[in-house]
Short mmCIF file of C-alpha atoms and ligand atoms in Angstrom, two decimals:
data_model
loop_
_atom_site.label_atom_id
_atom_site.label_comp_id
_atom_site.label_asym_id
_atom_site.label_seq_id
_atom_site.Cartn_x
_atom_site.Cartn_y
_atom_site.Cartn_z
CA UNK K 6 24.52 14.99 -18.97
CA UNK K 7 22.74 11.96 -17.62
CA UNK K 8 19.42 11.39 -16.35
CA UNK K 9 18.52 12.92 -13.29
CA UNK K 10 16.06 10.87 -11.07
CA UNK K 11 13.08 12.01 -9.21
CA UNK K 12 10.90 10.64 -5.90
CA UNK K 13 8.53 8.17 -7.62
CA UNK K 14 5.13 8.84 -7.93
CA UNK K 15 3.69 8.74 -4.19
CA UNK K 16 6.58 8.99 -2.33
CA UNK K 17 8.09 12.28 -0.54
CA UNK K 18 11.42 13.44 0.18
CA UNK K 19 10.93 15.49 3.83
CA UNK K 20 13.27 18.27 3.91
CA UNK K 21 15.54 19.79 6.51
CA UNK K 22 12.81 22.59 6.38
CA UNK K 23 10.07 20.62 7.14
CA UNK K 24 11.28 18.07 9.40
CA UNK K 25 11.24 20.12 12.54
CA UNK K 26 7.63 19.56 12.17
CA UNK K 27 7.81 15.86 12.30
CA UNK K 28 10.30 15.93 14.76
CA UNK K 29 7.73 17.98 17.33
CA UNK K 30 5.20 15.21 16.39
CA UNK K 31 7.14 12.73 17.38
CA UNK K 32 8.58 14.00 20.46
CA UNK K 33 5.09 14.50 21.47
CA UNK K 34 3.99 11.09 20.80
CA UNK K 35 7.50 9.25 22.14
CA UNK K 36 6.49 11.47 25.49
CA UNK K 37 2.63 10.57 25.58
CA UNK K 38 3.47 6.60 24.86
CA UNK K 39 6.23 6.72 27.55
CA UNK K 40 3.66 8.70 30.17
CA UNK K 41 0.72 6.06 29.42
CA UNK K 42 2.82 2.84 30.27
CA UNK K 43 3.64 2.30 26.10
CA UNK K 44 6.94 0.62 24.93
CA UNK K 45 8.23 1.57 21.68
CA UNK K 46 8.32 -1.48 19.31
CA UNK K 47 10.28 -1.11 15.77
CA UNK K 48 9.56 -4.36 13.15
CA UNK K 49 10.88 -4.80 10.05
CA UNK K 50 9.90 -2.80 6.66
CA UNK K 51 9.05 -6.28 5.09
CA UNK K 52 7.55 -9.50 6.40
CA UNK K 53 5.98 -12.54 4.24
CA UNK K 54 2.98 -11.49 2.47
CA UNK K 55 1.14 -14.56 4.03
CA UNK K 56 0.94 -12.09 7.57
CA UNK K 57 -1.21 -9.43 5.55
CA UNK K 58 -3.41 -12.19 3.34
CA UNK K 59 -4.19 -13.99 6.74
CA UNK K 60 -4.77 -10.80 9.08
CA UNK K 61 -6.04 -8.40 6.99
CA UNK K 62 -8.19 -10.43 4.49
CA UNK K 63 -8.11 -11.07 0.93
CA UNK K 64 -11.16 -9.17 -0.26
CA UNK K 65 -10.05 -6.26 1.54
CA UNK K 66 -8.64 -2.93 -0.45
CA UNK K 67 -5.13 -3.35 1.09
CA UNK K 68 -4.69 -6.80 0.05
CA UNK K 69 -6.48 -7.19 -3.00
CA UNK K 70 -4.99 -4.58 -4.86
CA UNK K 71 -2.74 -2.20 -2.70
CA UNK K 72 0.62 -4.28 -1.71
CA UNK K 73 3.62 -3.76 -3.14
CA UNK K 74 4.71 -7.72 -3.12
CA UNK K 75 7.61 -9.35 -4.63
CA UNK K 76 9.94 -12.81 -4.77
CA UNK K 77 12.66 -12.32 -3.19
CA UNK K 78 16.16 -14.93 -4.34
CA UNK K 79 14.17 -17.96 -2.09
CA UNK K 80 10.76 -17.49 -3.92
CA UNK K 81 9.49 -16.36 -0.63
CA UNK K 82 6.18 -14.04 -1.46
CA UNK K 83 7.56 -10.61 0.45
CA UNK K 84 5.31 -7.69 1.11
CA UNK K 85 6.53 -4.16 1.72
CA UNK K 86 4.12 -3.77 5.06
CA UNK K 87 1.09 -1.93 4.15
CA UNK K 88 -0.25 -1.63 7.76
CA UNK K 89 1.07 -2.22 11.29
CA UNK K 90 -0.93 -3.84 13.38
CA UNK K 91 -0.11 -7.62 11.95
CA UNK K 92 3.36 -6.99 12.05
CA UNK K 93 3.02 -6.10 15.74
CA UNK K 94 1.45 -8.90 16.77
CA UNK K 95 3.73 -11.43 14.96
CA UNK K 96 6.20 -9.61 16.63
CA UNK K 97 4.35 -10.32 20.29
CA UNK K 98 3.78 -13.95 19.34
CA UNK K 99 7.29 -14.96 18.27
CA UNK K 100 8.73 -13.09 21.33
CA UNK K 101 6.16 -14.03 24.03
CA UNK K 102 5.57 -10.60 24.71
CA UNK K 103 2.33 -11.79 26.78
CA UNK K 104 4.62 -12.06 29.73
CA UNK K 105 2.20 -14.71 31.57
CA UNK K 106 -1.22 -13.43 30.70
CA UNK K 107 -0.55 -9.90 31.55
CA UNK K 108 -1.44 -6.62 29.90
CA UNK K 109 0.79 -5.73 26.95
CA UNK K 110 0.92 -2.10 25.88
CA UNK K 111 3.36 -1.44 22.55
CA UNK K 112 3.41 1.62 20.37
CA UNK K 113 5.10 2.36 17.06
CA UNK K 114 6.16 5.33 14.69
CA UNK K 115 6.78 3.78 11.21
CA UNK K 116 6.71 4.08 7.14
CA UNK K 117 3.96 1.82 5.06
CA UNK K 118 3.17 1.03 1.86
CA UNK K 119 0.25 1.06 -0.49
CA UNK K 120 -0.40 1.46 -4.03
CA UNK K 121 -3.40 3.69 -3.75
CA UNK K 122 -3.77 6.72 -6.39
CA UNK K 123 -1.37 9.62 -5.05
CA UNK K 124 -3.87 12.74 -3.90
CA UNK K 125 -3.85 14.97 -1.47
CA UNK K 126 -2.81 13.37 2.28
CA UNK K 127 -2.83 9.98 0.35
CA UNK K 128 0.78 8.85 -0.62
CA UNK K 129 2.18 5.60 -1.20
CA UNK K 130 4.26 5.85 1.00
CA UNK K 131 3.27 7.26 4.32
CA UNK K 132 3.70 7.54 8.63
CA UNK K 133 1.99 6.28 10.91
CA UNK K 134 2.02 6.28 14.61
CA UNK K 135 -0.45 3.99 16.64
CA UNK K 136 -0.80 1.75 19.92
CA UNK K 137 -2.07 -1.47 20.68
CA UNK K 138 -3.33 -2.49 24.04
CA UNK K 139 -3.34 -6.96 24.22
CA UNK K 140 -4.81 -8.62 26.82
CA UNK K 141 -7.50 -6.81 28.26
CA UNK K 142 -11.43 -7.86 26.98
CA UNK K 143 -12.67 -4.76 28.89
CA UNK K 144 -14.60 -1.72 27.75
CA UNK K 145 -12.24 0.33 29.70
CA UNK K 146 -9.07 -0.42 27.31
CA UNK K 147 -11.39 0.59 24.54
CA UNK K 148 -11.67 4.11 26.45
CA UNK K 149 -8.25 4.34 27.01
CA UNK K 150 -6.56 3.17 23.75
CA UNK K 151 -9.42 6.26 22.34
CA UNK K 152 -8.56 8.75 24.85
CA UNK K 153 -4.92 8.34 24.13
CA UNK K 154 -5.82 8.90 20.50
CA UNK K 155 -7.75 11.94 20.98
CA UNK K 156 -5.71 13.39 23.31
CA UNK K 157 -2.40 12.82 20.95
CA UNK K 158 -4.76 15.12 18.49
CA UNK K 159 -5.31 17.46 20.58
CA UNK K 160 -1.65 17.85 22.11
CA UNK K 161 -0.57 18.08 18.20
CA UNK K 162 -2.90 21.21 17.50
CA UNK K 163 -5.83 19.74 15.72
CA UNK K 164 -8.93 21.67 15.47
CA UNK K 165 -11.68 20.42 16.47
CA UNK K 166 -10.87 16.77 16.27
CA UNK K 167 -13.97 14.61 15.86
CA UNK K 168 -14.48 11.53 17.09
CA UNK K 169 -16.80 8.59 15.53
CA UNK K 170 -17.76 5.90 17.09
CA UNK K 171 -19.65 2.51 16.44
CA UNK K 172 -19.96 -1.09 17.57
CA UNK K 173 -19.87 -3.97 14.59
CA UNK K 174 -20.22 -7.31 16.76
CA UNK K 175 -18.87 -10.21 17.06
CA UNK K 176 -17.85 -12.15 13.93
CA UNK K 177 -21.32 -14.20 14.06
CA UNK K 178 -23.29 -10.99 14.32
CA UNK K 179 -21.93 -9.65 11.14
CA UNK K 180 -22.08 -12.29 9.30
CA UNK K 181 -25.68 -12.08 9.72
CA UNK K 182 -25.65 -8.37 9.59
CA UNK K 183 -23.89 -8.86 5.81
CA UNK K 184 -26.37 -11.53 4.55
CA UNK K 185 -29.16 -8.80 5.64
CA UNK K 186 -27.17 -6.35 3.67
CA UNK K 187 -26.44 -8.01 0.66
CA UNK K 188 -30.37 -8.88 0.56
CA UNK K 189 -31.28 -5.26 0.93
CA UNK K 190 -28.90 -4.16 -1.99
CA UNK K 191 -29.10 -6.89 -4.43
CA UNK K 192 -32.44 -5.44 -6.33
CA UNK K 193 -30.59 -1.91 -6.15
CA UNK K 194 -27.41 -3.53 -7.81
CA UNK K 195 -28.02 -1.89 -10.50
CA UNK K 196 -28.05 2.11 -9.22
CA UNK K 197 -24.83 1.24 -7.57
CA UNK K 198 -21.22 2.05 -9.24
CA UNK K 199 -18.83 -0.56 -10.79
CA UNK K 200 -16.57 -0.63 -7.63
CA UNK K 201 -19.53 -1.00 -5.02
CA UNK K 202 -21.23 -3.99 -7.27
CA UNK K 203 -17.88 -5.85 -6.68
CA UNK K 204 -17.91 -5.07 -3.34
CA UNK K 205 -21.65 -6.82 -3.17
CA UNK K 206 -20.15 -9.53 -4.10
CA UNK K 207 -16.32 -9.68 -2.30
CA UNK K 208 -16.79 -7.45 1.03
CA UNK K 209 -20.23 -5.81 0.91
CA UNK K 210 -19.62 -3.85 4.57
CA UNK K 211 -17.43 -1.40 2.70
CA UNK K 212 -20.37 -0.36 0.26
CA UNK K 213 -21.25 1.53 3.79
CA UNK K 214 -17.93 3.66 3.55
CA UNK K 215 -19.15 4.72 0.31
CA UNK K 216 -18.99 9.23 -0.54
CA UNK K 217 -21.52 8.64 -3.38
CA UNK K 218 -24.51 10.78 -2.96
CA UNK K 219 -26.95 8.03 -4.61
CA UNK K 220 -25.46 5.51 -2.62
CA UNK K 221 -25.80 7.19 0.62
CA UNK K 222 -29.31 7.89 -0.40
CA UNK K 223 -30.19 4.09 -1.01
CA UNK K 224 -28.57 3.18 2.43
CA UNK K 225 -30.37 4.98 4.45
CA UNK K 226 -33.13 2.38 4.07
CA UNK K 227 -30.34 -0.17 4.65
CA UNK K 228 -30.60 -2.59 8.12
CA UNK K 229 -28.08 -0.89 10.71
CA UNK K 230 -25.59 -3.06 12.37
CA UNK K 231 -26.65 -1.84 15.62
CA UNK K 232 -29.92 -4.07 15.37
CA UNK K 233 -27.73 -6.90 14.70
CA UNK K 234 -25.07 -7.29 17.88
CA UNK K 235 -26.10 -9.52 20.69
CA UNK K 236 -26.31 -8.28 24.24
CA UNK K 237 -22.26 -8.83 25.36
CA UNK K 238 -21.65 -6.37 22.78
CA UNK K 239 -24.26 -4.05 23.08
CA UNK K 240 -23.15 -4.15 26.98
CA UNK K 241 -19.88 -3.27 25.64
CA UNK K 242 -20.37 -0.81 23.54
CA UNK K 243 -22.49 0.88 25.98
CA UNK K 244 -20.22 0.99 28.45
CA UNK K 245 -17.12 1.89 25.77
CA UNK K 246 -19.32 5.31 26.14
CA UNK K 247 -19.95 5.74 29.62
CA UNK K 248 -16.13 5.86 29.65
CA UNK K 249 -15.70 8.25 27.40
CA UNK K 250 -18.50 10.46 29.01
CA UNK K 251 -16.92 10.19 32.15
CA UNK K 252 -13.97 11.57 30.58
CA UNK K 253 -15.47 14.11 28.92
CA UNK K 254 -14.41 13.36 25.14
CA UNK K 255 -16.98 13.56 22.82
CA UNK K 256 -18.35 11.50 19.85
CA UNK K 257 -20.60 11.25 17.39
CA UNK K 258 -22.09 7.75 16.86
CA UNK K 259 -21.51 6.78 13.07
CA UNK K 260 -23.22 3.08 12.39
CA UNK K 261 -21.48 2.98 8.88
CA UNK K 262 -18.13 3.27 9.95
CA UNK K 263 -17.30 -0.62 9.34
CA UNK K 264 -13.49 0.08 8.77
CA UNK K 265 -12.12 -1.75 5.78
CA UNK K 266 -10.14 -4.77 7.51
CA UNK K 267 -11.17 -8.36 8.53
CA UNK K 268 -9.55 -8.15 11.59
CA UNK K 269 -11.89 -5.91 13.61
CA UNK K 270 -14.62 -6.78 16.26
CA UNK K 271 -16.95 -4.69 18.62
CA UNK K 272 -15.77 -1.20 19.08
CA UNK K 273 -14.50 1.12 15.77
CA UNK K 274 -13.38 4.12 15.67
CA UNK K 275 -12.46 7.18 13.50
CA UNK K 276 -10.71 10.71 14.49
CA UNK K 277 -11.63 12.97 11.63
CA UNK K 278 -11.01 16.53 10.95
CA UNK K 279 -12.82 19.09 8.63
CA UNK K 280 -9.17 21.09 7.90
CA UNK K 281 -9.30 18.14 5.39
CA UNK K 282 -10.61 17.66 2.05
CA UNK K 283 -11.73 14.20 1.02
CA UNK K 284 -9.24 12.67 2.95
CA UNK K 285 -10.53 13.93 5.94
CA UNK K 286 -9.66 10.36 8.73
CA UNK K 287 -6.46 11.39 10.90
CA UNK K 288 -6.74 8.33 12.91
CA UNK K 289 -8.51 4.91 13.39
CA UNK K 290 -8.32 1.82 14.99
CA UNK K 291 -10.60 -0.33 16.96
CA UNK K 292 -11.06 -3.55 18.93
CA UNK K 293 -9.45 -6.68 17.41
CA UNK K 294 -9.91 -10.17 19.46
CA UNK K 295 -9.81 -12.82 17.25
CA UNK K 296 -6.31 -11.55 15.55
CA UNK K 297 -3.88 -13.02 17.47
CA UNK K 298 -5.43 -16.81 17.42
CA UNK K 299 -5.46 -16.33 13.33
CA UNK K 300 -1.53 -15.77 13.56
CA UNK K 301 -1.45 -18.73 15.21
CA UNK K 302 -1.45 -17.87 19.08
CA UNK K 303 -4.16 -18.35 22.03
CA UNK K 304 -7.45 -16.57 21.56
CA UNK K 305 -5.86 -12.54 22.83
CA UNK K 306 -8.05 -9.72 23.08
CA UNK K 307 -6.42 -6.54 21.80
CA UNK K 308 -7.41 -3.04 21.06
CA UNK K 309 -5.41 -0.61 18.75
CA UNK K 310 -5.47 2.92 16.63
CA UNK K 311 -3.33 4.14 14.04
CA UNK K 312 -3.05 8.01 12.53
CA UNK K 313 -1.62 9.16 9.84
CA UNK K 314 1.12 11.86 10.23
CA UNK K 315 1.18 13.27 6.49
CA UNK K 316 -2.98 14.00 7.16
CA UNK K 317 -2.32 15.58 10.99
CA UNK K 318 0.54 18.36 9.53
CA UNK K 319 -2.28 19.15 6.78
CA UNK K 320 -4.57 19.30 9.65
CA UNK K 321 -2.19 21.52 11.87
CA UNK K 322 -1.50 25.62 11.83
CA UNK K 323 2.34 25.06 10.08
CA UNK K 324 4.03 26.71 13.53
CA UNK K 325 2.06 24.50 15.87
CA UNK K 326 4.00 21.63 14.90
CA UNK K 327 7.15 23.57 14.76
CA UNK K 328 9.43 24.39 17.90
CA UNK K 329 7.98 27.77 18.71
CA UNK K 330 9.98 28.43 21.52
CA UNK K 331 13.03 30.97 20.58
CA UNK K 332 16.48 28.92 20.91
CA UNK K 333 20.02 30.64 21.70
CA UNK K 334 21.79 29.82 18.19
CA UNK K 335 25.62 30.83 17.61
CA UNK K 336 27.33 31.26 14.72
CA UNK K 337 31.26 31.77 15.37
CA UNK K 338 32.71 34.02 12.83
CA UNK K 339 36.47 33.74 11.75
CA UNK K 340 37.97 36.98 11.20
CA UNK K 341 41.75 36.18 10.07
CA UNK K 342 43.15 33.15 8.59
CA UNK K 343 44.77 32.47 12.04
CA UNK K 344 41.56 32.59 14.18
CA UNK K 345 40.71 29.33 12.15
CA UNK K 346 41.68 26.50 14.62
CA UNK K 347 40.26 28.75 17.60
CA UNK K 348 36.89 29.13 15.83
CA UNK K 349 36.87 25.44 15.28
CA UNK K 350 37.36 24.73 18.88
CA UNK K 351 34.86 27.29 20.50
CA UNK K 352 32.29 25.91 18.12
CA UNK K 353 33.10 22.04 19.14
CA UNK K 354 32.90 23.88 23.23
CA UNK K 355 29.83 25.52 22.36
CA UNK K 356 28.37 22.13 21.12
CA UNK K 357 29.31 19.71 23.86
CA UNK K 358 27.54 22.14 26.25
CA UNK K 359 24.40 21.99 24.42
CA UNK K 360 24.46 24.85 22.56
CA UNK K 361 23.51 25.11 19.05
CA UNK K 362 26.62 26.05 17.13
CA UNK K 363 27.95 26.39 13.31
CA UNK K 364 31.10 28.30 11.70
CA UNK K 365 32.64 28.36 8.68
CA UNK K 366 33.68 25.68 6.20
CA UNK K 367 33.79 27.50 3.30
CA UNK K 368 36.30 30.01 3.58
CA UNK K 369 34.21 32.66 3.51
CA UNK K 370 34.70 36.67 3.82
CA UNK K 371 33.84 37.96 7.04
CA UNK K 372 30.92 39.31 5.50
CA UNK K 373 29.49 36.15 3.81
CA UNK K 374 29.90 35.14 7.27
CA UNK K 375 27.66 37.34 8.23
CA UNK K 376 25.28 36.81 5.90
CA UNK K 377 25.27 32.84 6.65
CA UNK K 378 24.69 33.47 10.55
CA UNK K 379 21.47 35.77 9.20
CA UNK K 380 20.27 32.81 6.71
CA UNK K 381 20.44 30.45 10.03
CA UNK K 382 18.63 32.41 12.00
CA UNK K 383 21.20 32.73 14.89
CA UNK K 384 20.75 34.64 18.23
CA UNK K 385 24.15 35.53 18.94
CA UNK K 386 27.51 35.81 16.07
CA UNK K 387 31.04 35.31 17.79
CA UNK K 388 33.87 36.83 15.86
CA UNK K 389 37.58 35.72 16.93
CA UNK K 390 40.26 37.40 15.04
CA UNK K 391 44.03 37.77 15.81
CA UNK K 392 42.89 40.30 18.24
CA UNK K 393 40.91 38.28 20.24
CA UNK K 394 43.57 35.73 20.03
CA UNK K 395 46.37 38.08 21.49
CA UNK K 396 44.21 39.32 24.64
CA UNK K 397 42.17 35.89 25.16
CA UNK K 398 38.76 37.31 24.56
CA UNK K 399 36.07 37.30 21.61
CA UNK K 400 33.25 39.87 20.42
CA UNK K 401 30.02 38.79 21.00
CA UNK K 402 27.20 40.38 19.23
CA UNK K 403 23.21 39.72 20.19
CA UNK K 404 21.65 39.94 17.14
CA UNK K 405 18.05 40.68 18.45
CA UNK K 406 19.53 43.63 20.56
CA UNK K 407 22.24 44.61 18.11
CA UNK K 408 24.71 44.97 21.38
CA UNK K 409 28.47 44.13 21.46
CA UNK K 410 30.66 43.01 23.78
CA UNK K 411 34.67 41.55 24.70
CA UNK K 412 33.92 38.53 26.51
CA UNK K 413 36.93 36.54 27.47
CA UNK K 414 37.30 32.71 25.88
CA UNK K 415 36.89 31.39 29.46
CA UNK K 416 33.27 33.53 29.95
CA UNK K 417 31.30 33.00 26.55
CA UNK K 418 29.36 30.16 27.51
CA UNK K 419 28.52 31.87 30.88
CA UNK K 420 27.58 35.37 29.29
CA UNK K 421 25.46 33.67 26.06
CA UNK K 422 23.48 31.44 28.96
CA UNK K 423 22.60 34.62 31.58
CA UNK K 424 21.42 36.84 28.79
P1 AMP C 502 -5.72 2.78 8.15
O1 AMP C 502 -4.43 2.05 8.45
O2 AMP C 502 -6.17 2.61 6.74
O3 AMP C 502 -6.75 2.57 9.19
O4 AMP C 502 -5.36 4.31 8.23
C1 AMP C 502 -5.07 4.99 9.43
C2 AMP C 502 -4.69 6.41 9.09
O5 AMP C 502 -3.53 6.41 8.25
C3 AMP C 502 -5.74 7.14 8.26
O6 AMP C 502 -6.71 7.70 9.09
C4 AMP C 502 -4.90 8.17 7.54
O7 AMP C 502 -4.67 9.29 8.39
C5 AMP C 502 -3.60 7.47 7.30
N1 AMP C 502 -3.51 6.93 5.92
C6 AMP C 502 -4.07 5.79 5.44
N2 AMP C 502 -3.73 5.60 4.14
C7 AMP C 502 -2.94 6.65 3.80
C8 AMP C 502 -2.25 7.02 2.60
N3 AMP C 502 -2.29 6.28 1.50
N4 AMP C 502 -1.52 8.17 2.60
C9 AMP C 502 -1.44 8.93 3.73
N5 AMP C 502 -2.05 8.61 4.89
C10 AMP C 502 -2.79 7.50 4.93
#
């Protein structure tokens, strides 16, 4: 026999079993994108790994040692895209999406790609779904672009979503802030782990994401970035929560969350949730302004968030994500090699009315029949026979009361509808 193949390592298959689940969370977030003024924008699943380098940043995690990149028959460096928000934004430079210097508001729902060791809610490939916001410098698109995060959490059944909050400057203010950092950590280099002494050297701000107990203990002597933003973006970031005050969401105010990527300025955000183990961020995003002028277009304020779907159906009761609601569902039964073409046809009916129906392709006894409409969880069976053929009519059964009736051909779709 030959080989058979499996998913590689990282990657998931979603089944017909579980996919009702992402289909609810998508629905909900195609209907909450459409209600807050979001278009839907779909880019490709590669782009030239130059996009990522530039946005993202060379010493960062993602594109030092997470993309999957390849030549393709040009010798063009190609990178399967390991986050979103670049491709977006080359996507709303080449096409002008500015529109004149107006507000742009574009969401997505898409698959990425990083090499990162498969655990628990961390794959290599994953789902996203996220917004960006372009054009607007104010504190109230911060607020918005959050509360349309949060709220997405809570209309998906997260518990207790948490919210964390902080404000890392302008690019000038942490620059400073990391030559104050590296100066505090240097004569600790030595109590700190392999990965974290790199990152003293490469992209010390991410030694402040760090889960290691000793670590955590030697920062807490560390200069906070707070003391280091000037007064436009402490103005900012005070008024980033005012807003969210005034809409009631709250926060907690987390001056280590730094976010891994070069791209960000002012405002940063996390949604976290303690259903999760170590990978416990559904969601984050922040303020990015000087972006779009390193792709190459005029100096564009934007604001954006991205969550991870895999991480919010860990972080969601299984049937809150699934279609609770209890659908009519036939199953047409063929009694009688005659009743074939009949069945075929009420089925097809049945469908084009918008009503979920199945029958028979198998050939099956009446009784497998049976058995099939049970395994499908249908509300109603319909049996045609040569009976029913002769006097125009079918039995209809209700599975959930158990009663029977003759309905005639030309009534079904009224009688399954009133009961
Ligand atoms: P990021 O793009 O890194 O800011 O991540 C945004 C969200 O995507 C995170 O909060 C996670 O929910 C999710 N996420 C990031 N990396 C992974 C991964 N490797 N596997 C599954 N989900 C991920």
């Amino acid at each position: 026999m030959a080989e058979k193949f499996n998913a590689v390592k990282g990657t998931k298959d979603i089944l017909p079993d579980d996919s009702s689940r992402w289909q609810t969370l998508e629905q909900t977030t195609h209907e909450f994108m459409n209600r807050w003024g979001y278009g839907e924008i779909r880019t490709p699943a590669f782009e030239r790994t130059e996009l990522f380098t530039r946005s993202v940043g060379e010493e960062s995690d993602i594109v030092s040692k997470q993309m999957y990149t390849f030549l393709d028959q040009s010798e063009t460096s190609i990178t399967l895209k390991p986050e979103l928000t670049a491709p977006v934004m080359r996507a709303y430079l080449e096409h002008n999406l500015d529109r004149g210097g107006a507000l742009t508001k574009l969401y997505y729902i898409d698959a990425l790609f990083r090499q990162e060791r498969p655990q628990k809610g961390r794959l290599r490939q994953f789902h996203q779904f996220g917004a960006e916001a372009v054009g607007s410098p104010y504190p109230e698109q911060d607020v918005e672009i959050i509360a349309l995060a949060f709220s997405l959490m809570e209309a998906m059944g997260v518990a207790n979503p948490l919210l964390q909050l902080n404000s890392i400057g302008s690019r000038e203010c942490r620059q400073r802030f990391r030559n104050a950092l590296v100066e505090f950590l240097a004569p600790h280099s030595g109590d700190l782990s392999e990965t974290s002494r790199q990152r003293l050297e490469t992209n010390p701000l991410r030694i402040l994401d760090t889960k290691d107990e000793g670590e955590r203990a030697i920062l807490k002597d560390a200069p906070r970035i707070l003391d280091f933003l000037d007064d436009t973006d402490r103005e900012h970031y005070e008024a980033v929560k005012v807003g969210l005050d005034t809409l009631g969401i709250s926060y907690e105010q987390n001056d280590l969350l730094v976010r891994g990527l070069d791209y960000y300025s002012q405002t940063t955000f996390e949604i976290t949730s303690d259903a999760l183990g170590a990978q416990n961020a559904l969601c984050g995003g922040g303020r990015y302004d000087d972006l779009l002028e390193e792709l190459g277009g005029k100096p564009t304020p934007a604001v954006g968030f991205a969550a991870g779907m895999e991480r919010i159906l860990l972080a969601i009761p299984e049937e809150s994500a699934a279609d609770s609601v209890e659908t009519l569902k036939v199953f047409v039964i063929t009694a009688g090699e005659k009743a074939g073409t009949a069945v075929m046809k009420t089925t097809m009916n049945l469908r084009a009315n918008g009503i979920p129906a199945d029958f028979d392709t198998l050939n099956r006894s009446v009784k497998a029949q049976m058995r099939e409409a049970n395994r499908q969880d249908a509300t109603h069976i319909v049996v045609i026979g040569e009976e029913e053929l002769a006097s125009g009519t079918c039995q209809v059964k209700d599975l959930a009361t158990g009663k029977q009736q003759s309905v005639p051909f030309k009534e079904l779709f009224k009688h399954l509808t009133s009961v």
